[in-house]
Tab-separated table of C-alpha atoms in Angstrom:
chain	number	residue	atom	x	y	z
A	1	MET	CA	17.991	0.957	11.448
A	2	THR	CA	15.834	-1.370	9.359
A	3	GLN	CA	14.737	-0.703	5.819
A	4	ALA	CA	11.305	0.148	7.174
A	5	GLU	CA	12.745	3.160	8.951
A	6	THR	CA	14.623	4.680	6.061
A	7	THR	CA	13.269	7.760	4.359
A	8	GLN	CA	13.261	8.662	0.720
A	9	PRO	CA	13.088	12.088	-0.881
A	10	ALA	CA	9.653	13.316	-1.871
A	11	THR	CA	8.861	12.829	-5.531
A	12	ASN	CA	6.005	15.313	-5.922
A	13	GLN	CA	6.216	19.065	-6.328
A	14	PRO	CA	9.105	21.091	-4.944
A	15	ALA	CA	8.662	22.856	-1.652
A	16	THR	CA	6.969	26.234	-1.794
A	17	PRO	CA	7.753	29.226	0.413
A	18	GLN	CA	5.792	29.067	3.642
A	19	PRO	CA	3.776	32.041	4.924
A	20	GLU	CA	4.778	33.518	8.226
A	21	MET	CA	2.888	32.492	11.363
A	22	THR	CA	2.203	34.664	14.368
A	23	LYS	CA	3.428	31.767	16.497
A	24	ARG	CA	4.811	28.269	15.994
A	25	LEU	CA	2.452	25.628	14.643
A	26	THR	CA	2.739	23.455	17.762
A	27	GLY	CA	1.639	26.475	19.781
A	28	TYR	CA	-1.867	26.137	18.327
A	29	ALA	CA	-2.340	22.701	19.881
A	30	HIS	CA	-3.019	21.726	23.486
A	31	GLY	CA	-0.861	18.630	23.005
A	32	GLY	CA	1.103	17.026	20.200
A	33	GLY	CA	0.865	13.927	18.026
A	34	CYS	CA	-0.222	10.640	19.533
A	35	ALA	CA	0.365	12.008	23.030
A	36	CYS	CA	-3.075	13.596	22.532
A	37	LYS	CA	-4.786	10.206	22.558
A	38	ILE	CA	-7.567	9.651	25.067
A	39	PRO	CA	-6.001	7.679	27.951
A	40	PRO	CA	-6.254	3.947	27.227
A	41	GLY	CA	-8.202	3.067	30.371
A	42	GLU	CA	-10.813	5.765	29.689
A	43	LEU	CA	-11.059	4.708	26.054
A	44	GLU	CA	-11.702	1.081	26.969
A	45	ASP	CA	-14.497	2.168	29.308
A	46	VAL	CA	-16.125	4.183	26.517
A	47	LEU	CA	-15.890	1.337	23.990
A	48	ALA	CA	-17.191	-1.356	26.336
A	49	GLY	CA	-20.316	-2.946	24.881
A	50	LEU	CA	-20.098	-1.187	21.514
A	51	GLY	CA	-19.188	-4.265	19.463
A	52	ALA	CA	-22.668	-5.172	18.152
A	53	VAL	CA	-22.871	-7.258	14.954
A	54	PRO	CA	-25.206	-6.080	12.150
A	55	ALA	CA	-28.321	-8.196	11.636
A	56	SER	CA	-27.267	-8.902	8.043
A	57	PRO	CA	-23.524	-8.215	7.770
A	58	ASN	CA	-22.070	-7.598	4.325
A	59	GLY	CA	-18.850	-9.369	5.265
A	60	GLU	CA	-17.205	-11.344	8.047
A	61	LEU	CA	-15.403	-9.182	10.609
A	62	ILE	CA	-12.094	-10.930	11.309
A	63	VAL	CA	-10.495	-8.273	13.517
A	64	GLY	CA	-12.675	-5.797	15.388
A	65	LEU	CA	-12.962	-4.048	18.743
A	66	GLU	CA	-12.389	-7.022	21.010
A	67	THR	CA	-8.627	-6.693	21.577
A	68	GLY	CA	-8.069	-3.082	20.551
A	69	ASP	CA	-6.027	-4.108	17.514
A	70	ASP	CA	-4.559	-1.586	15.099
A	71	ALA	CA	-7.090	-1.820	12.258
A	72	ALA	CA	-10.380	-3.487	11.394
A	73	VAL	CA	-10.197	-6.439	9.004
A	74	VAL	CA	-13.193	-7.813	7.043
A	75	ARG	CA	-13.204	-10.810	4.726
A	76	VAL	CA	-14.364	-9.640	1.276
A	77	PRO	CA	-17.540	-11.511	0.284
A	78	GLY	CA	-17.273	-13.473	-2.949
A	79	SER	CA	-13.466	-13.341	-2.955
A	80	PRO	CA	-11.455	-16.545	-3.431
A	81	GLY	CA	-10.873	-16.599	0.332
A	82	ARG	CA	-7.501	-14.878	0.311
A	83	LEU	CA	-8.681	-11.280	0.296
A	84	ALA	CA	-9.626	-9.130	3.255
A	85	ALA	CA	-10.251	-5.394	3.478
A	86	VAL	CA	-8.337	-3.415	6.115
A	87	ALA	CA	-9.704	-0.107	7.442
A	88	THR	CA	-8.265	2.423	9.871
A	89	ALA	CA	-8.186	6.146	10.649
A	90	ASP	CA	-5.689	8.272	12.542
A	91	PHE	CA	-5.264	12.020	13.011
A	92	PHE	CA	-3.744	14.365	15.559
A	93	THR	CA	-2.670	17.901	16.398
A	94	PRO	CA	0.687	19.313	15.200
A	95	VAL	CA	3.661	17.360	16.489
A	96	VAL	CA	6.270	19.582	14.792
A	97	ASP	CA	6.262	23.172	13.601
A	98	ASP	CA	7.051	22.452	9.952
A	99	PRO	CA	3.677	21.860	8.218
A	100	TYR	CA	5.122	19.658	5.466
A	101	ASP	CA	6.843	17.424	8.029
A	102	TRP	CA	3.659	17.266	10.100
A	103	GLY	CA	1.774	16.050	7.026
A	104	ARG	CA	4.420	13.412	6.309
A	105	ILE	CA	4.431	12.194	9.913
A	106	ALA	CA	0.637	12.007	10.161
A	107	ALA	CA	0.383	10.046	6.919
A	108	ALA	CA	3.106	7.572	7.901
A	109	ASN	CA	1.384	7.116	11.256
A	110	ALA	CA	-1.999	6.376	9.655
A	111	LEU	CA	-0.510	3.969	7.123
A	112	SER	CA	1.282	2.150	9.939
A	113	ASP	CA	-1.973	0.669	11.243
A	114	VAL	CA	-2.421	-1.195	7.951
A	115	TYR	CA	1.146	-2.508	8.056
A	116	ALA	CA	0.698	-3.487	11.717
A	117	VAL	CA	-1.942	-6.084	10.782
A	118	GLY	CA	0.032	-7.366	7.797
A	119	GLY	CA	-1.824	-5.412	5.115
A	120	ARG	CA	-0.973	-3.182	2.159
A	121	PRO	CA	-2.574	0.283	1.843
A	122	LEU	CA	-4.590	0.968	-1.322
A	123	VAL	CA	-6.327	4.314	-0.890
A	124	ALA	CA	-6.498	7.038	1.752
A	125	VAL	CA	-8.674	10.088	2.289
A	126	ASN	CA	-7.498	13.180	4.152
A	127	LEU	CA	-8.968	14.248	7.490
A	128	LEU	CA	-8.308	17.957	8.061
A	129	ALA	CA	-9.460	20.330	10.798
A	130	TRP	CA	-8.259	23.896	10.283
A	131	PRO	CA	-8.686	27.231	12.125
A	132	ARG	CA	-9.283	29.136	8.878
A	133	ALA	CA	-9.580	32.525	10.565
A	134	VAL	CA	-6.202	32.105	12.275
A	135	LEU	CA	-3.888	30.044	10.071
A	136	PRO	CA	-3.456	30.657	6.317
A	137	PHE	CA	-4.555	27.920	3.953
A	138	GLU	CA	-1.100	27.927	2.391
A	139	LEU	CA	0.029	26.089	5.522
A	140	ALA	CA	-2.797	23.580	5.156
A	141	ARG	CA	-1.658	22.955	1.606
A	142	GLU	CA	1.832	22.145	2.867
A	143	VAL	CA	0.366	19.686	5.374
A	144	LEU	CA	-1.644	17.986	2.618
A	145	ARG	CA	1.390	17.949	0.324
A	146	GLY	CA	3.403	16.164	2.987
A	147	GLY	CA	0.685	13.553	3.411
A	148	LEU	CA	0.445	13.055	-0.343
A	149	ASP	CA	4.189	12.543	-0.706
A	150	VAL	CA	4.321	9.816	1.948
A	151	ALA	CA	1.199	8.079	0.644
A	152	SER	CA	2.688	8.123	-2.861
A	153	ARG	CA	5.883	6.566	-1.531
A	154	ALA	CA	3.738	3.815	-0.022
A	155	GLY	CA	1.982	3.190	-3.354
A	156	CYS	CA	-1.268	4.408	-1.800
A	157	HIS	CA	-3.723	6.643	-3.666
A	158	VAL	CA	-5.120	9.732	-1.944
A	159	GLY	CA	-8.668	10.134	-3.177
A	160	GLY	CA	-9.969	13.283	-1.519
A	161	GLY	CA	-11.087	13.634	2.069
A	162	HIS	CA	-13.030	15.807	4.465
A	163	SER	CA	-12.289	19.137	6.145
A	164	VAL	CA	-13.893	21.209	8.889
A	165	ASP	CA	-13.320	24.628	10.414
A	166	ASP	CA	-11.932	23.933	13.897
A	167	PRO	CA	-10.254	26.068	16.596
A	168	GLU	CA	-7.335	23.614	16.705
A	169	PRO	CA	-5.468	22.251	13.655
A	170	LYS	CA	-5.632	18.475	13.190
A	171	TYR	CA	-4.606	16.247	10.313
A	172	GLY	CA	-4.519	12.588	9.447
A	173	MET	CA	-5.946	9.988	7.092
A	174	ALA	CA	-8.517	7.248	6.861
A	175	VAL	CA	-6.816	4.380	5.043
A	176	THR	CA	-8.203	1.307	3.289
A	177	GLY	CA	-5.951	-1.612	2.454
A	178	VAL	CA	-5.963	-5.307	1.682
A	179	ALA	CA	-4.507	-8.349	3.405
A	180	ASP	CA	-4.459	-12.112	3.131
A	181	PRO	CA	-6.818	-13.298	5.901
A	182	ALA	CA	-4.635	-16.377	6.348
A	183	ARG	CA	-1.501	-14.242	6.921
A	184	LEU	CA	-2.499	-11.535	9.388
A	185	LEU	CA	-0.509	-9.960	12.200
A	186	ARG	CA	-2.785	-9.779	15.242
A	187	ASN	CA	-2.212	-8.543	18.768
A	188	ASP	CA	-3.937	-11.598	20.278
A	189	ALA	CA	-1.792	-14.289	18.624
A	190	GLY	CA	1.280	-14.164	20.870
A	191	ARG	CA	2.576	-17.469	22.235
A	192	PRO	CA	5.099	-18.327	24.995
A	193	GLY	CA	8.687	-18.837	23.906
A	194	VAL	CA	8.632	-16.234	21.140
A	195	PRO	CA	11.100	-13.277	21.174
A	196	LEU	CA	9.954	-9.658	20.917
A	197	THR	CA	11.434	-7.374	18.246
A	198	LEU	CA	11.145	-3.583	18.020
A	199	THR	CA	11.789	-1.941	14.642
A	200	LYS	CA	12.200	1.739	15.620
A	201	PRO	CA	13.906	3.290	18.640
A	202	LEU	CA	11.845	4.894	21.391
A	203	GLY	CA	12.102	8.492	22.566
A	204	ILE	CA	10.063	10.154	19.826
A	205	GLY	CA	7.496	11.515	22.269
A	206	ILE	CA	10.075	12.997	24.617
A	207	LEU	CA	11.952	14.720	21.780
A	208	ASN	CA	8.690	16.023	20.314
A	209	ASN	CA	7.740	17.424	23.702
A	210	ARG	CA	11.127	19.134	23.924
A	211	HIS	CA	10.620	20.547	20.427
A	212	LYS	CA	7.222	21.930	21.441
A	213	ALA	CA	8.679	23.525	24.569
A	214	THR	CA	11.911	24.950	23.129
A	215	GLY	CA	11.659	25.050	19.331
A	216	GLU	CA	14.726	22.815	18.948
A	217	VAL	CA	14.492	20.692	15.809
A	218	PHE	CA	15.423	17.003	15.981
A	219	GLU	CA	15.846	15.875	12.399
A	220	HIS	CA	16.621	12.302	13.410
A	221	ALA	CA	13.279	12.117	15.223
A	222	VAL	CA	11.484	13.431	12.125
A	223	ALA	CA	13.322	10.861	9.996
A	224	ALA	CA	12.161	8.077	12.308
A	225	MET	CA	8.554	9.277	12.248
A	226	VAL	CA	8.268	9.595	8.464
A	227	GLY	CA	9.816	6.150	7.930
A	228	LEU	CA	7.259	3.615	6.711
A	229	ASN	CA	6.734	0.297	8.452
A	230	ALA	CA	6.150	-1.453	5.116
A	231	ALA	CA	9.401	-3.422	4.998
A	232	ALA	CA	9.135	-4.426	8.668
A	233	SER	CA	5.608	-5.732	8.084
A	234	ALA	CA	6.678	-7.722	5.030
A	235	ALA	CA	9.704	-9.104	6.887
A	236	ALA	CA	7.491	-10.208	9.783
A	237	LEU	CA	5.164	-12.069	7.432
A	238	ASP	CA	8.106	-13.636	5.608
A	239	ALA	CA	9.488	-14.827	8.957
A	240	GLY	CA	6.187	-16.511	9.770
A	241	ALA	CA	5.154	-14.061	12.505
A	242	VAL	CA	1.461	-13.965	13.372
A	243	CYS	CA	1.471	-11.423	16.201
A	244	ALA	CA	2.423	-7.739	16.061
A	245	THR	CA	1.280	-4.221	16.837
A	246	ASP	CA	2.684	-0.770	16.257
A	247	VAL	CA	4.011	1.407	19.060
A	248	THR	CA	2.254	4.768	19.120
A	249	GLY	CA	0.415	6.844	21.692
A	250	PHE	CA	0.126	4.237	24.458
A	251	GLY	CA	3.898	3.727	24.506
A	252	LEU	CA	5.844	0.482	24.324
A	253	LEU	CA	4.495	-0.756	27.656
A	254	GLY	CA	0.899	0.176	26.844
A	255	HIS	CA	0.826	-1.588	23.486
A	256	LEU	CA	2.760	-4.554	24.872
A	257	TYR	CA	0.292	-4.842	27.760
A	258	LYS	CA	-2.588	-4.985	25.278
A	259	MET	CA	-0.753	-7.695	23.321
A	260	ALA	CA	0.062	-9.764	26.408
A	261	ARG	CA	-3.453	-9.450	27.822
A	262	ALA	CA	-5.126	-10.355	24.518
A	263	SER	CA	-2.780	-13.314	23.996
A	264	GLY	CA	-3.021	-14.657	27.551
A	265	VAL	CA	0.754	-14.493	28.115
A	266	THR	CA	3.300	-12.438	30.051
A	267	ALA	CA	5.725	-10.185	28.199
A	268	VAL	CA	9.253	-9.746	29.547
A	269	VAL	CA	11.169	-6.604	28.520
A	270	ASP	CA	14.954	-6.445	28.712
A	271	ALA	CA	15.280	-2.732	29.472
A	272	ALA	CA	18.967	-2.652	28.513
A	273	ALA	CA	18.144	-3.960	25.012
A	274	VAL	CA	15.539	-1.296	24.156
A	275	PRO	CA	16.947	1.241	21.638
A	276	TYR	CA	16.442	5.000	22.046
A	277	LEU	CA	16.937	7.996	19.803
A	278	ASP	CA	19.952	10.156	20.584
A	279	GLY	CA	19.054	12.733	23.206
A	280	ALA	CA	15.929	10.983	24.454
A	281	ARG	CA	17.299	9.876	27.810
A	282	GLU	CA	18.875	13.270	28.477
A	283	SER	CA	15.611	14.990	27.554
A	284	ALA	CA	13.642	12.746	29.904
A	285	ARG	CA	16.108	13.570	32.664
A	286	ALA	CA	15.556	17.271	31.927
A	287	GLY	CA	11.800	16.862	32.419
A	288	TYR	CA	10.474	16.899	28.849
A	289	VAL	CA	7.881	14.217	29.557
A	290	SER	CA	4.363	14.590	28.173
A	291	GLY	CA	1.174	14.159	30.157
A	292	GLY	CA	0.250	11.324	27.785
A	293	THR	CA	3.385	9.422	28.782
A	294	ARG	CA	2.586	9.800	32.468
A	295	ARG	CA	-0.986	8.589	31.858
A	296	ASN	CA	0.403	5.582	30.001
A	297	LEU	CA	2.596	4.718	32.975
A	298	ASP	CA	-0.298	5.124	35.411
A	299	TRP	CA	-2.337	2.684	33.304
A	300	VAL	CA	0.236	-0.102	33.053
A	301	ALA	CA	1.856	0.251	36.495
A	302	PRO	CA	-0.654	-1.991	38.346
A	303	HIS	CA	-0.042	-4.733	35.766
A	304	THR	CA	3.763	-4.520	35.664
A	305	ASP	CA	6.580	-5.969	37.732
A	306	PHE	CA	9.196	-3.238	37.294
A	307	GLY	CA	11.890	-4.927	39.344
A	308	ASP	CA	14.709	-2.428	39.914
A	309	ALA	CA	13.657	-0.042	37.117
A	310	GLY	CA	13.519	3.540	38.372
A	311	GLU	CA	11.107	6.282	37.385
A	312	GLU	CA	13.211	7.525	34.460
A	313	GLU	CA	13.360	4.041	32.917
A	314	ARG	CA	9.647	3.546	33.450
A	315	LEU	CA	8.789	6.850	31.769
A	316	LEU	CA	11.035	6.068	28.799
A	317	LEU	CA	9.357	2.691	28.314
A	318	ALA	CA	5.932	4.357	28.520
A	319	ASP	CA	6.872	7.275	26.237
A	320	ALA	CA	3.958	8.200	23.966
A	321	GLN	CA	5.305	7.611	20.458
A	322	THR	CA	4.074	9.130	17.215
A	323	SER	CA	4.540	6.962	14.129
A	324	GLY	CA	6.684	4.487	16.033
A	325	GLY	CA	7.907	1.109	14.878
A	326	LEU	CA	6.383	-2.342	14.869
A	327	LEU	CA	6.518	-4.546	17.950
A	328	ILE	CA	6.712	-8.070	16.562
A	329	ALA	CA	6.399	-11.414	18.321
A	330	GLY	CA	9.235	-12.942	16.336
A	331	GLU	CA	12.584	-11.943	14.849
A	332	ILE	CA	13.331	-10.052	11.658
A	333	PRO	CA	16.745	-9.166	10.206
A	334	GLY	CA	18.367	-5.955	11.418
A	335	ALA	CA	16.026	-5.169	14.304
A	336	PRO	CA	16.849	-5.648	18.001
A	337	VAL	CA	15.233	-8.303	20.174
A	338	ILE	CA	14.048	-6.533	23.332
A	339	GLY	CA	12.416	-9.359	25.272
A	340	GLU	CA	10.235	-12.417	25.005
A	341	LEU	CA	6.800	-13.845	25.684
A	342	ILE	CA	6.499	-16.413	28.471
A	343	PRO	CA	3.579	-18.324	30.025
A	344	ALA	CA	1.173	-16.132	31.973
A	345	ALA	CA	2.613	-15.091	35.337
A	346	ALA	CA	1.440	-12.891	38.207
A	347	HIS	CA	1.890	-9.768	36.056
A	348	PRO	CA	1.241	-9.429	32.304
A	349	LEU	CA	4.407	-7.296	32.040
A	350	ILE	CA	7.839	-7.802	33.572
A	351	VAL	CA	10.733	-5.352	33.170
A	352	ARG	CA	14.224	-6.695	33.829
């Protein structure tokens, strides 16, 4: 694993005893983690035509809605030219039963969008929806404590937030960061002849779905999800990369399709080179595949030449990740190369 995937012990307060629940935390959610995302095709239809520019903008929008990139980037007016503000928000329903782990995962996932564009997070605010008549607030405190610990590890302040009473628990963060506008990682900057690197193994969504169904705990999946993508982002910039995205709810194929389409290239995936978490393939074979993963596959299938890849392989490559790794057009030390970008072909995606 790369440095970006390693976890460190929390430095804030010690864990407090958790109140008993009438059922598991994931049982209060209709889905889990980034698998709850609105299907990408439906989302693009909703967002079509909503990219209007203000009559008198307060700053230059460098990265916006056009390519569905990971965060918005605005050049800061009056700055020396090497300062841009990065803004993003991400939240979701419980992906694990442990509230502290859920908070850590959600925070790492939100921070990842800043790292995915080559930025550094400065301050975050909590986004919390809580069924106050059903779940005790002691659990909400554990969720917030988990988010605070991960943000602190990232050097990011947490300056408050917003909460609402909601029938379904949800948590995440809105994060503001900074970046050098001349050294961004964009999803539309891919060029032919560049290798593709993936910094975390796939299979998170399948193992989370198995956890939701059976209660089995997969500590290695939690460790992957709480790992920050900070070091991977810095390594990509140091290597001269200009194109990247993070792999979350739309799966590897979904996010790679968006990159290839925005960059006007075809992406080739070497299926045998893609890393997976232990137990992911067996869990997929046992049927622990989320609806979000199947929707991802339905979306990319018309744009993909799958070759000899069977349904199991296709579902694994489309697995809806939560707090996944970075997908970088370029190479960084310690992370596997899983394919390459080539000139545009009949299909934006090719699986070999």
